[in-house]
């Protein structure tokens, strides 16, 4: 098993990062360079988190071997005979031998982990400080060529890179001038790593303080169906406002594109840029603009003012942003609508006596074997209405206990005698028995919980419309790469903080123990003692204040005072938005119900059309054709006549149908087969109502628009004419 665990985790972590990227990114539309950079950043960060427990268990095994070697090198003192006693003779008690060392199942051979950590760490740092910022600007650029995009990215990152060079140059000058400092390349490298980790730790504590409170509270609120429903109404109201704003912005941008497209014709040198912009527009807008183009106009014949290439680059950038935002809000609205309908279904089914979960709208996808045999309506009712609530509450309590343990350990991990950090106590208890499996599981659960609190906050935060991670393939390239930058900057200090919690970092615990391979790559923090003995120890205590502020929702209240509407139960504005969202959901449900009713009513007509196509294969006799012509004629020519004489037809329809029915039955019984008789009987049935759901609105129908003089719906007559056209 030597090295097998490392290989397995490398493969598993890759597929985990690929799954998350597929959920948030779009493999079909986004650039390959953007997807590769984001995947590499996420993959390296997740790899550090998953491999670090193996490094801890391997280090403990090495420490056990060192203890055995030290014990073997100490000379043993033979005990004195019992009859040989002296008052001046003192006997030193021999130290008991340590327990035998057992190699862990996931032991990694020497020399592999230092190289592995060095490659992973420096690759992630190059991504977050150099490549990803450049790729961000490259992806957002509206340039029409690779050279133009690279030029724009370099200009936008000139200040960014210039700041790094200024700081690094100032540091080199200070070291060169200072007479007492003779720093080597290793010490300069350690200073750079320390500076990067200090910046990451500053942001880490802010995100961790929010996640330690918000994650347990979110699961507790998820168990309250009523709270979840009104919060969904609130989100629906805000999302509809954003959706309307995105549609308006798209209309304005498309209008500008239309004007530019009409001014620059096909023989203009800038026309190729217009074609590139049009390909980024939605399909319906492309069709509208294509119809209004005149291929034969010459741009030289008119003295028009044409836009410059720089303005077209700016327009191209606006089109990309507007289309992305419009698509994102549209998809998010459909997802939120589905969530609201599901929560309303749960509220209705809670009082059901049959214990069968009934959905308001049936799924368009066919039910699989899991829904038919395992997740039946009865099982779904017990899970949604009974078990799910208690499961979320139990999970919330467990996560709350974890959060309390993390806060306590963050405030006491610097104390080594006595050991106050709870996670250090757990690891040291397992270390006595060399239970490596327990050590790795305890390390993995602890660091996984810390990463969940930090990374989930990264996925939840939203910086206006510039940074927003949206699921269902709706995250733009800028947000994907920004998240990769944050992950690469947060993961190294998070791992160092975890090693400090379990007393595996000698720079903080001040213990002479074997260092992990990860700590050796980070370098000795004693080069900057004020950071190792001050900032790294006392700054994490700020997490207590952040947790208290998050618990009382101080940030939400401040944003609400600044005009950014947040969900607050005691706010009048929140109540108004909840009522508005409830009305929006009710309106969408009525619209969906009308569409479903229309499909159900059109389904018999589809069956009728299928039967009529079968009837067309039967060749009717001349008598039958004459009968059709005498009775129906041409429906389009006789439309006005039928409208004027509808009252007379109603009076005579019964007698005519009785007399003609017997003669037609006699003719078709003699001349046609069973298929012809089925067609005649089918056409003599009452005509189905052709209900067009798309043409209806919430307002009542007018009499003139919905009916004609004969008293029949217009859709009925059009449906009838289509039937006879087929015949």
XYZ file of C-alpha atoms in Angstrom:
727
model
C 0.000 0.000 0.000
C 3.066 2.278 -0.069
C 2.037 5.342 -2.081
C -1.248 3.744 -3.221
C -3.346 6.014 -0.991
C -1.628 9.058 -2.466
C -2.382 7.921 -6.025
C -6.008 7.120 -5.236
C -6.617 10.501 -3.620
C -4.990 12.321 -6.529
C -7.447 10.689 -8.950
C -10.509 11.154 -6.691
C -9.755 14.825 -6.071
C -9.391 15.450 -9.812
C -12.883 14.113 -10.522
C -14.276 16.116 -7.585
C -12.837 19.345 -9.000
C -14.072 18.399 -12.480
C -17.594 17.793 -11.143
C -17.734 21.192 -9.416
C -16.421 22.940 -12.507
C -19.064 21.223 -14.638
C -21.753 22.368 -12.195
C -20.732 26.029 -12.210
C -18.975 26.422 -15.559
C -20.050 25.729 -19.114
C -17.806 23.348 -21.037
C -19.473 24.124 -24.376
C -19.403 27.926 -24.428
C -16.530 29.083 -22.225
C -12.939 29.303 -23.388
C -10.694 26.300 -22.855
C -8.012 28.435 -21.233
C -10.480 29.716 -18.634
C -11.732 26.233 -17.825
C -8.219 24.801 -17.599
C -6.966 27.572 -15.298
C -9.945 27.286 -12.962
C -9.784 23.485 -12.914
C -6.075 23.535 -12.105
C -6.532 26.057 -9.278
C -9.422 24.150 -7.681
C -7.663 20.838 -8.133
C -4.438 21.945 -6.432
C -6.319 23.457 -3.488
C -8.471 20.368 -2.948
C -5.350 18.229 -3.295
C -3.638 20.039 -0.425
C -6.664 19.493 1.797
C -6.977 15.776 1.041
C -3.263 14.883 1.164
C -2.394 16.761 4.369
C -3.808 14.037 6.722
C -1.490 11.504 5.067
C 1.431 13.829 5.717
C 0.432 14.057 9.407
C 0.273 10.265 9.898
C 3.597 9.783 8.102
C 5.209 12.448 10.320
C 3.931 10.747 13.479
C 5.440 7.470 12.321
C 8.773 9.179 11.686
C 8.641 10.742 15.160
C 8.079 7.282 16.632
C 11.174 5.962 14.857
C 13.225 8.905 16.155
C 12.065 8.196 19.713
C 13.145 4.565 19.375
C 16.562 5.578 18.071
C 17.063 8.032 20.907
C 16.019 5.439 23.460
C 18.390 2.898 21.960
C 21.311 5.351 22.075
C 20.888 6.038 25.825
C 23.104 3.615 27.853
C 21.159 1.432 30.218
C 22.256 1.390 33.902
C 22.330 -2.085 35.462
C 20.641 -2.259 38.863
C 22.862 -2.604 41.970
C 22.781 -5.805 44.010
C 20.463 -5.846 46.956
C 23.247 -6.301 49.595
C 25.232 -3.360 48.152
C 23.699 -0.201 49.554
C 25.265 3.110 50.321
C 23.910 6.376 51.583
C 25.843 8.353 48.991
C 24.735 6.175 46.056
C 21.744 7.396 44.004
C 20.074 5.166 41.428
C 18.629 6.795 38.314
C 15.395 5.154 37.215
C 15.527 3.769 33.689
C 13.079 5.217 31.197
C 10.475 2.759 29.981
C 10.922 1.835 26.309
C 8.402 3.360 23.896
C 5.807 1.270 22.169
C 6.828 -0.462 18.951
C 6.242 1.566 15.801
C 3.807 0.255 13.226
C 4.006 1.579 9.694
C 0.703 3.253 8.685
C -1.285 1.757 5.852
C -0.971 5.066 3.934
C 2.746 5.537 4.531
C 4.437 7.660 1.877
C 8.143 6.928 1.272
C 10.761 9.524 2.092
C 11.503 12.149 -0.517
C 8.094 12.079 -2.200
C 6.122 14.509 -0.028
C 8.639 17.418 -0.067
C 8.786 17.347 -3.869
C 5.012 16.959 -4.090
C 4.301 19.913 -1.776
C 6.878 22.092 -3.524
C 5.310 21.513 -6.943
C 1.747 21.982 -5.687
C 2.450 25.099 -3.640
C 4.510 27.039 -6.169
C 2.172 26.139 -9.007
C -0.804 27.442 -7.047
C 1.069 30.636 -6.140
C 2.004 31.282 -9.752
C -1.622 30.806 -10.696
C -3.069 33.134 -8.074
C -0.542 35.972 -8.342
C 0.430 35.923 -12.021
C -1.573 33.777 -14.435
C -5.162 33.984 -13.169
C -5.254 37.818 -12.967
C -3.944 37.956 -16.518
C -6.459 35.336 -17.685
C -9.252 37.263 -15.962
C -8.549 40.366 -17.986
C -8.062 38.269 -21.124
C -11.482 36.605 -20.718
C -13.297 39.899 -20.057
C -11.612 41.694 -22.927
C -13.765 42.619 -25.895
C -10.919 42.335 -28.358
C -11.442 40.558 -31.657
C -8.010 38.928 -31.852
C -5.638 37.149 -29.518
C -3.106 39.958 -29.797
C -5.704 42.561 -28.890
C -6.869 40.606 -25.869
C -3.311 40.096 -24.618
C -2.587 43.799 -25.002
C -5.712 44.728 -23.046
C -4.885 42.230 -20.289
C -1.342 43.566 -19.907
C -2.556 47.158 -19.670
C -5.195 46.303 -17.053
C -2.689 44.335 -14.937
C 0.139 46.861 -15.212
C -0.727 48.475 -11.880
C -1.317 45.059 -10.330
C 2.093 43.709 -11.326
C 3.801 47.050 -10.728
C 2.758 46.987 -7.077
C 4.401 43.574 -6.610
C 7.618 44.732 -8.240
C 7.697 47.876 -6.114
C 7.289 45.957 -2.858
C 9.822 43.308 -3.827
C 12.329 45.919 -5.029
C 11.963 47.954 -1.846
C 12.575 44.831 0.211
C 15.729 43.981 -1.722
C 17.089 47.514 -1.350
C 16.377 47.482 2.392
C 18.153 44.149 2.846
C 21.129 45.283 0.780
C 21.555 48.556 2.685
C 21.011 47.130 6.187
C 24.435 46.154 7.574
C 23.224 43.557 10.065
C 21.055 41.564 7.691
C 22.637 39.006 5.418
C 19.655 37.179 4.072
C 20.101 34.217 1.810
C 17.803 33.151 -1.002
C 16.072 30.692 1.334
C 15.289 33.439 3.839
C 13.991 35.744 1.118
C 11.783 32.914 -0.100
C 10.474 32.419 3.450
C 9.681 36.135 3.731
C 7.676 35.992 0.508
C 5.749 32.918 1.675
C 5.086 34.563 5.038
C 3.755 37.715 3.389
C 1.398 35.696 1.168
C 0.181 33.574 4.103
C -0.356 36.667 6.236
C -2.607 38.192 3.584
C -4.451 34.881 3.274
C -4.881 34.503 7.034
C -6.360 37.987 7.253
C -9.097 37.044 4.778
C -9.392 33.511 6.150
C -10.498 34.607 9.609
C -13.185 36.871 8.129
C -14.669 34.094 5.996
C -14.303 31.451 8.706
C -16.067 33.596 11.299
C -19.061 33.904 8.975
C -19.177 30.245 7.969
C -18.908 28.820 11.500
C -22.234 30.448 12.391
C -24.059 30.599 9.079
C -23.678 26.948 8.043
C -25.287 25.433 11.183
C -27.967 28.130 11.117
C -28.751 27.490 7.452
C -29.445 23.812 8.145
C -31.597 24.714 11.147
C -33.617 27.152 9.050
C -33.916 24.516 6.319
C -35.850 22.353 8.802
C -38.451 25.151 9.139
C -40.555 24.844 6.017
C -42.534 28.013 6.684
C -39.381 30.064 7.084
C -37.910 28.611 3.925
C -41.070 29.392 1.964
C -41.270 33.066 2.921
C -37.535 33.448 2.287
C -38.065 31.955 -1.166
C -40.825 34.512 -1.794
C -38.378 37.239 -0.784
C -35.723 35.884 -3.152
C -38.291 35.659 -5.954
C -39.160 39.334 -5.619
C -35.517 40.423 -5.701
C -34.662 38.062 -8.538
C -37.569 39.293 -10.645
C -36.287 42.846 -10.244
C -32.827 41.739 -11.304
C -34.271 39.752 -14.189
C -36.225 42.764 -15.453
C -33.119 44.937 -15.158
C -31.080 42.352 -17.104
C -33.703 42.220 -19.858
C -33.784 46.017 -20.083
C -30.010 46.164 -20.236
C -29.979 43.535 -22.981
C -32.557 45.496 -24.976
C -30.462 48.652 -24.762
C -27.297 46.857 -25.833
C -29.084 45.088 -28.692
C -30.484 48.411 -29.886
C -26.990 49.827 -30.025
C -25.799 46.733 -31.879
C -28.644 47.151 -34.376
C -27.688 50.747 -35.101
C -24.056 49.839 -35.598
C -24.999 46.857 -37.753
C -27.179 49.013 -40.008
C -24.505 51.675 -40.420
C -21.694 49.260 -41.302
C -22.537 47.204 -44.388
C -21.038 44.002 -45.670
C -18.313 45.635 -47.746
C -16.988 47.736 -44.874
C -13.582 46.762 -43.399
C -15.079 46.677 -39.874
C -17.916 44.355 -40.907
C -16.042 41.282 -39.682
C -16.079 42.729 -36.172
C -19.826 43.298 -36.410
C -20.306 39.669 -37.443
C -18.318 38.566 -34.403
C -20.558 40.666 -32.154
C -23.719 39.340 -33.795
C -22.644 35.764 -33.153
C -22.616 36.552 -29.422
C -26.194 37.909 -29.526
C -29.276 35.742 -28.859
C -30.743 33.941 -31.862
C -33.969 35.963 -32.060
C -32.032 39.224 -32.152
C -29.769 37.846 -34.869
C -32.806 37.030 -37.022
C -34.299 40.504 -36.546
C -31.077 42.234 -37.484
C -30.545 39.920 -40.454
C -33.918 40.821 -41.965
C -33.190 44.537 -41.821
C -29.867 44.318 -43.661
C -29.481 45.435 -47.268
C -26.640 43.682 -49.026
C -26.465 46.131 -51.940
C -25.820 49.382 -50.114
C -22.333 50.759 -50.469
C -20.765 52.485 -47.501
C -18.765 54.802 -49.765
C -21.866 56.407 -51.254
C -22.960 57.952 -47.956
C -21.103 60.314 -45.741
C -21.889 58.494 -42.469
C -19.923 58.541 -39.248
C -18.713 55.053 -38.513
C -17.686 53.750 -35.087
C -14.047 53.127 -34.382
C -12.506 49.778 -33.610
C -12.058 50.813 -29.977
C -15.777 51.518 -29.595
C -16.586 48.147 -31.181
C -14.311 46.438 -28.634
C -16.222 48.164 -25.854
C -19.549 47.170 -27.432
C -18.365 43.577 -27.776
C -17.556 43.498 -24.060
C -20.993 44.914 -23.193
C -22.722 42.291 -25.348
C -20.881 39.430 -23.648
C -21.768 40.733 -20.190
C -25.419 41.526 -21.018
C -26.100 38.126 -22.624
C -24.421 36.260 -19.762
C -26.389 38.160 -17.146
C -29.685 37.701 -19.000
C -29.180 33.945 -19.350
C -28.140 33.610 -15.717
C -31.169 35.421 -14.312
C -33.515 33.486 -16.587
C -32.157 30.114 -15.457
C -32.083 31.186 -11.819
C -35.701 32.267 -12.036
C -36.759 28.844 -13.305
C -34.794 27.128 -10.516
C -36.226 29.408 -7.827
C -39.733 28.915 -9.202
C -39.295 25.154 -8.966
C -38.077 25.471 -5.370
C -41.053 27.633 -4.401
C -43.541 25.202 -5.962
C -41.869 22.300 -4.161
C -42.028 24.073 -0.779
C -45.703 24.864 -1.332
C -46.309 21.209 -2.172
C -44.583 20.187 1.062
C -46.785 22.587 3.042
C -49.921 21.136 1.415
C -48.899 17.496 1.883
C -48.035 17.869 5.571
C -51.743 17.570 6.451
C -52.370 14.678 4.077
C -54.000 11.658 5.707
C -53.056 9.279 2.892
C -49.298 9.760 3.434
C -48.830 10.027 -0.324
C -46.817 12.957 -1.663
C -48.753 14.685 -4.445
C -47.026 17.176 -6.756
C -48.830 20.182 -8.189
C -47.235 19.609 -11.593
C -46.017 16.330 -12.937
C -42.423 16.116 -14.075
C -41.861 16.248 -17.814
C -39.168 13.582 -17.563
C -40.256 9.937 -17.337
C -39.913 8.321 -13.930
C -36.872 6.099 -13.535
C -36.558 2.828 -11.689
C -35.472 4.654 -8.519
C -38.715 6.664 -8.402
C -40.845 3.657 -9.255
C -39.404 1.130 -6.814
C -37.414 2.993 -4.122
C -38.439 6.641 -3.851
C -42.183 6.020 -4.067
C -44.790 8.676 -3.173
C -45.099 7.152 0.308
C -41.351 7.228 0.912
C -41.201 10.762 -0.471
C -43.937 11.893 1.934
C -42.167 10.473 4.984
C -38.857 12.041 3.914
C -40.131 15.488 2.887
C -42.773 15.949 5.575
C -41.310 14.090 8.553
C -37.724 12.781 8.448
C -35.967 15.561 6.548
C -36.856 18.126 9.167
C -35.350 16.137 12.055
C -32.331 15.141 9.997
C -31.498 18.794 9.320
C -31.973 19.686 12.974
C -29.661 16.905 14.116
C -27.082 17.921 11.514
C -27.335 21.531 12.665
C -26.650 20.529 16.282
C -23.599 18.464 15.259
C -22.221 21.318 13.155
C -22.805 23.744 16.027
C -20.700 21.569 18.337
C -17.950 21.517 15.709
C -18.108 25.304 15.428
C -17.798 25.719 19.205
C -14.793 23.376 19.230
C -13.127 25.363 16.433
C -13.681 28.705 18.175
C -12.328 27.356 21.471
C -9.284 25.819 19.783
C -8.540 28.984 17.808
C -8.354 30.940 21.057
C -6.245 28.386 22.990
C -4.045 26.552 20.459
C -0.918 28.466 21.564
C -1.090 26.802 25.009
C 0.962 23.583 25.022
C 1.105 22.939 28.778
C -1.639 22.240 29.488
C -3.002 21.349 26.071
C -6.263 23.283 25.671
C -6.928 22.836 21.960
C -9.544 20.097 21.612
C -8.230 18.916 18.251
C -4.693 18.634 19.646
C -6.044 16.523 22.519
C -7.780 14.149 20.105
C -4.675 13.723 17.942
C -2.367 13.162 20.925
C -4.687 10.513 22.377
C -4.595 8.615 19.098
C -0.838 9.160 18.821
C -0.185 7.225 22.031
C -1.633 4.047 20.535
C -0.425 4.852 16.993
C -3.933 4.479 15.654
C -3.147 5.947 12.260
C -6.584 5.390 10.800
C -8.175 7.386 13.612
C -5.534 10.115 13.201
C -6.196 10.453 9.485
C -9.973 10.430 9.909
C -9.831 13.038 12.705
C -7.528 15.243 10.627
C -9.643 14.859 7.509
C -12.944 15.642 9.273
C -11.455 18.682 11.003
C -9.842 20.198 7.927
C -12.864 19.299 5.783
C -15.136 21.209 8.163
C -12.801 24.219 8.111
C -12.682 24.144 4.311
C -16.464 23.824 4.112
C -16.921 26.930 6.254
C -14.428 28.923 4.196
C -15.189 27.657 0.683
C -18.969 27.793 1.115
C -18.614 31.445 2.077
C -16.630 32.005 -1.126
C -19.459 30.383 -3.101
C -22.111 32.432 -1.291
C -20.644 35.915 -1.315
C -21.559 38.225 -4.129
C -19.793 41.444 -5.057
C -22.564 43.258 -6.917
C -22.605 41.707 -10.414
C -18.839 41.403 -10.880
C -18.310 38.275 -8.794
C -21.080 35.716 -8.457
C -20.849 31.918 -8.536
C -24.123 30.580 -9.948
C -24.816 26.886 -10.381
C -26.332 25.150 -13.432
C -23.509 26.351 -15.739
C -24.320 30.053 -15.252
C -21.044 31.362 -13.788
C -19.073 33.685 -16.041
C -15.359 33.348 -16.716
C -14.392 36.283 -14.490
C -16.099 34.785 -11.422
C -14.663 31.322 -12.041
C -11.116 32.627 -12.170
C -11.659 34.938 -9.210
C -12.779 31.955 -7.134
C -9.645 30.070 -8.224
C -7.522 33.000 -7.054
C -9.258 33.048 -3.665
C -8.864 29.295 -3.217
C -5.134 29.428 -3.955
C -4.630 32.283 -1.503
C -6.761 30.825 1.291
C -5.735 27.162 1.262
C -2.048 27.453 2.403
C -2.805 29.601 5.490
C -5.810 27.373 6.231
C -3.561 24.309 6.327
C -0.978 26.091 8.492
C -3.739 27.130 10.862
C -4.934 23.534 11.046
C -1.416 22.288 11.837
C -1.259 24.883 14.589
C -4.560 23.642 16.041
C -3.179 20.091 16.395
C 0.282 21.317 17.587
C 2.161 20.047 14.525
C 3.725 23.428 13.717
C 6.811 24.045 15.851
C 6.860 27.764 14.981
C 3.668 28.146 17.037
C 3.809 25.281 19.545
C 7.604 25.754 20.202
C 8.109 22.000 20.560
C 11.092 20.034 19.315
C 9.203 17.568 17.151
C 9.489 16.183 13.671
C 8.102 18.673 11.161
C 5.631 17.731 8.490
C 6.798 17.942 4.910
C 4.273 20.734 4.319
C 5.728 22.874 7.139
C 9.262 22.355 5.855
C 8.243 23.764 2.477
C 6.679 26.810 4.149
C 10.008 27.603 5.813
C 10.751 28.674 9.356
C 8.594 31.563 10.491
C 11.223 32.535 13.035
C 12.801 34.719 10.353
C 9.957 37.145 11.074
C 9.427 36.603 14.797
C 6.832 39.353 15.224
C 4.557 37.519 12.761
C 5.177 34.007 14.111
C 4.845 35.008 17.787
C 2.278 37.761 17.370
C 0.024 37.878 14.341
C -0.337 34.113 13.803
C -1.246 33.561 17.459
C -3.465 36.465 18.438
C -5.189 37.428 15.208
C -7.288 34.184 15.016
C -8.873 35.194 18.342
C -10.760 37.818 16.353
C -12.943 34.977 15.148
C -14.964 35.242 18.384
C -16.058 38.792 17.564
C -16.892 37.828 13.981
C -19.014 34.883 15.119
C -20.971 37.113 17.513
C -21.522 39.685 14.764
C -22.727 36.961 12.378
C -25.044 35.456 14.979
C -26.826 38.787 15.500
C -26.777 39.516 11.732
C -24.956 42.817 12.121
C -23.678 42.701 8.550
C -27.183 42.093 7.198
C -28.570 44.998 9.195
C -25.811 47.325 7.992
C -26.449 46.398 4.350
C -30.161 46.947 4.902
C -29.490 50.443 6.271
C -27.322 51.220 3.237
C -30.206 50.382 0.882
C -29.313 46.796 -0.067
C -32.484 44.896 0.771
C -31.772 41.854 2.933
C -34.087 39.256 4.439
C -35.100 40.517 7.893
C -38.249 39.248 9.568
C -38.991 42.475 11.474
C -38.719 44.815 8.484
C -41.711 46.342 6.727
C -39.876 46.359 3.411
C -39.197 42.635 3.790
C -42.913 41.987 4.301
C -43.754 43.930 1.150
C -41.201 41.992 -0.867
C -42.548 38.700 0.520
C -46.084 39.612 -0.582
C -44.808 40.633 -3.994
C -42.871 37.387 -4.363
C -45.909 35.353 -3.340
C -47.983 37.033 -6.039
C -45.258 36.400 -8.622
C -45.132 32.707 -7.758
C -48.946 32.489 -7.900
C -48.951 34.133 -11.330
C -46.301 31.758 -12.646
C -48.235 28.781 -11.311
C -51.384 29.926 -13.110
C -49.411 30.319 -16.302
C -47.900 26.867 -15.970
C -51.344 25.406 -15.174
C -52.805 26.931 -18.343
C -49.970 25.508 -20.401
C -50.520 22.075 -18.907
C -54.282 22.275 -19.501
C -53.661 23.286 -23.093
C -51.385 20.315 -23.616
C -53.974 17.982 -22.113
C -56.670 19.338 -24.393
C -54.474 19.144 -27.464
C -53.638 15.541 -26.732
C -57.050 14.221 -28.012
C -56.537 16.255 -31.181
C -53.176 14.585 -31.690
C -54.897 11.223 -31.424
C -57.527 12.443 -33.898
C -54.857 13.508 -36.387
C -53.178 10.144 -36.080
C -56.460 8.372 -36.812
C -57.124 10.627 -39.781
C -53.736 9.797 -41.275
C -54.783 6.155 -41.100
C -58.036 7.074 -42.836
C -56.124 8.726 -45.687
C -54.602 5.392 -46.584
C -58.115 4.099 -47.376
C -59.244 5.190 -50.888
C -62.826 6.526 -50.638
C -65.382 5.811 -53.362
C -66.837 8.471 -55.648
C -70.114 8.315 -53.736
C -68.302 8.991 -50.498
C -66.448 11.974 -51.988
C -69.697 13.371 -53.332
C -71.230 13.026 -49.897
C -68.309 14.929 -48.307
C -68.594 17.701 -50.902
C -72.381 18.036 -50.544
C -72.276 18.263 -46.791
C -69.104 20.267 -46.069
C -67.918 21.808 -49.318
C -65.018 24.247 -48.894
C -64.948 25.467 -45.289
C -63.078 28.677 -46.099
C -65.560 29.741 -48.807
C -68.578 28.818 -46.714
C -67.263 30.551 -43.566
C -69.357 33.731 -43.968
C -72.413 31.757 -45.078
C -72.243 29.576 -41.977
C -71.981 32.597 -39.751
C -75.100 34.215 -41.250
C -77.175 31.070 -41.285
C -75.976 29.512 -38.039
C -79.390 29.903 -36.392
C -81.143 28.182 -39.298
C -78.651 25.372 -39.289
C -79.286 24.733 -35.617
C -83.030 24.284 -36.283
C -82.551 21.842 -39.173
C -79.405 20.039 -38.065
C -81.183 17.327 -36.153
C -83.562 16.281 -38.978
C -80.814 16.483 -41.608
C -78.452 14.405 -39.572
C -81.093 11.726 -39.014
C -82.002 11.426 -42.709
C -78.454 11.631 -44.010
C -77.052 9.311 -41.407
C -78.990 6.303 -42.602
C -78.116 6.901 -46.266
C -74.408 7.422 -45.480
C -74.287 4.319 -43.374
C -75.838 2.335 -46.223
C -73.375 3.718 -48.770
C -70.277 3.153 -46.660
C -71.411 -0.232 -45.506
C -71.636 -1.328 -49.117
C -68.625 0.422 -50.599
C -66.062 0.729 -47.777
C -64.469 -1.510 -45.216
C -64.289 -1.270 -41.433
C -61.577 1.388 -41.573
C -63.862 3.754 -43.552
C -66.714 3.255 -41.097
C -64.376 4.091 -38.186
C -63.322 7.302 -39.932
C -66.932 8.366 -40.529
C -67.943 7.670 -36.935
C -64.913 9.554 -35.651
C -65.676 12.623 -37.760
C -69.324 12.598 -36.640
C -68.257 12.975 -32.999
C -68.233 16.311 -31.254
C -65.318 18.493 -32.197
C -62.740 18.920 -29.455
C -61.887 22.319 -28.091
C -58.595 23.613 -29.407
C -57.346 25.517 -26.354
C -54.436 27.800 -27.053
C -52.731 28.494 -23.729
C -50.189 30.875 -25.158
C -52.802 33.348 -26.336
C -54.457 33.736 -22.925
C -53.612 36.334 -20.352
C -54.735 37.010 -16.827
C -57.437 39.455 -18.045
C -60.938 38.164 -18.956
C -61.641 37.417 -22.586
C -63.593 39.821 -24.704
C -66.628 38.533 -26.483
C -65.634 39.839 -29.878
C -62.122 38.485 -29.784
C -62.979 35.084 -28.361
C -66.186 34.249 -30.363
C -67.700 35.007 -33.757
C -71.292 35.573 -34.730
C -72.105 31.893 -34.923
C -71.381 31.338 -31.246
C -68.362 29.025 -31.797
C -64.726 29.679 -30.793
C -62.450 30.794 -33.576
C -59.972 28.124 -32.587
C -62.659 25.510 -33.234
C -63.263 26.634 -36.768
C -59.548 26.824 -37.538
C -59.058 23.364 -36.117
C -61.947 22.077 -38.191
C -60.547 23.539 -41.392
C -57.184 21.899 -40.703
C -58.927 18.527 -40.288
C -60.703 18.754 -43.633
C -57.594 20.035 -45.383
C -55.881 16.832 -44.354
C -58.782 14.755 -45.722
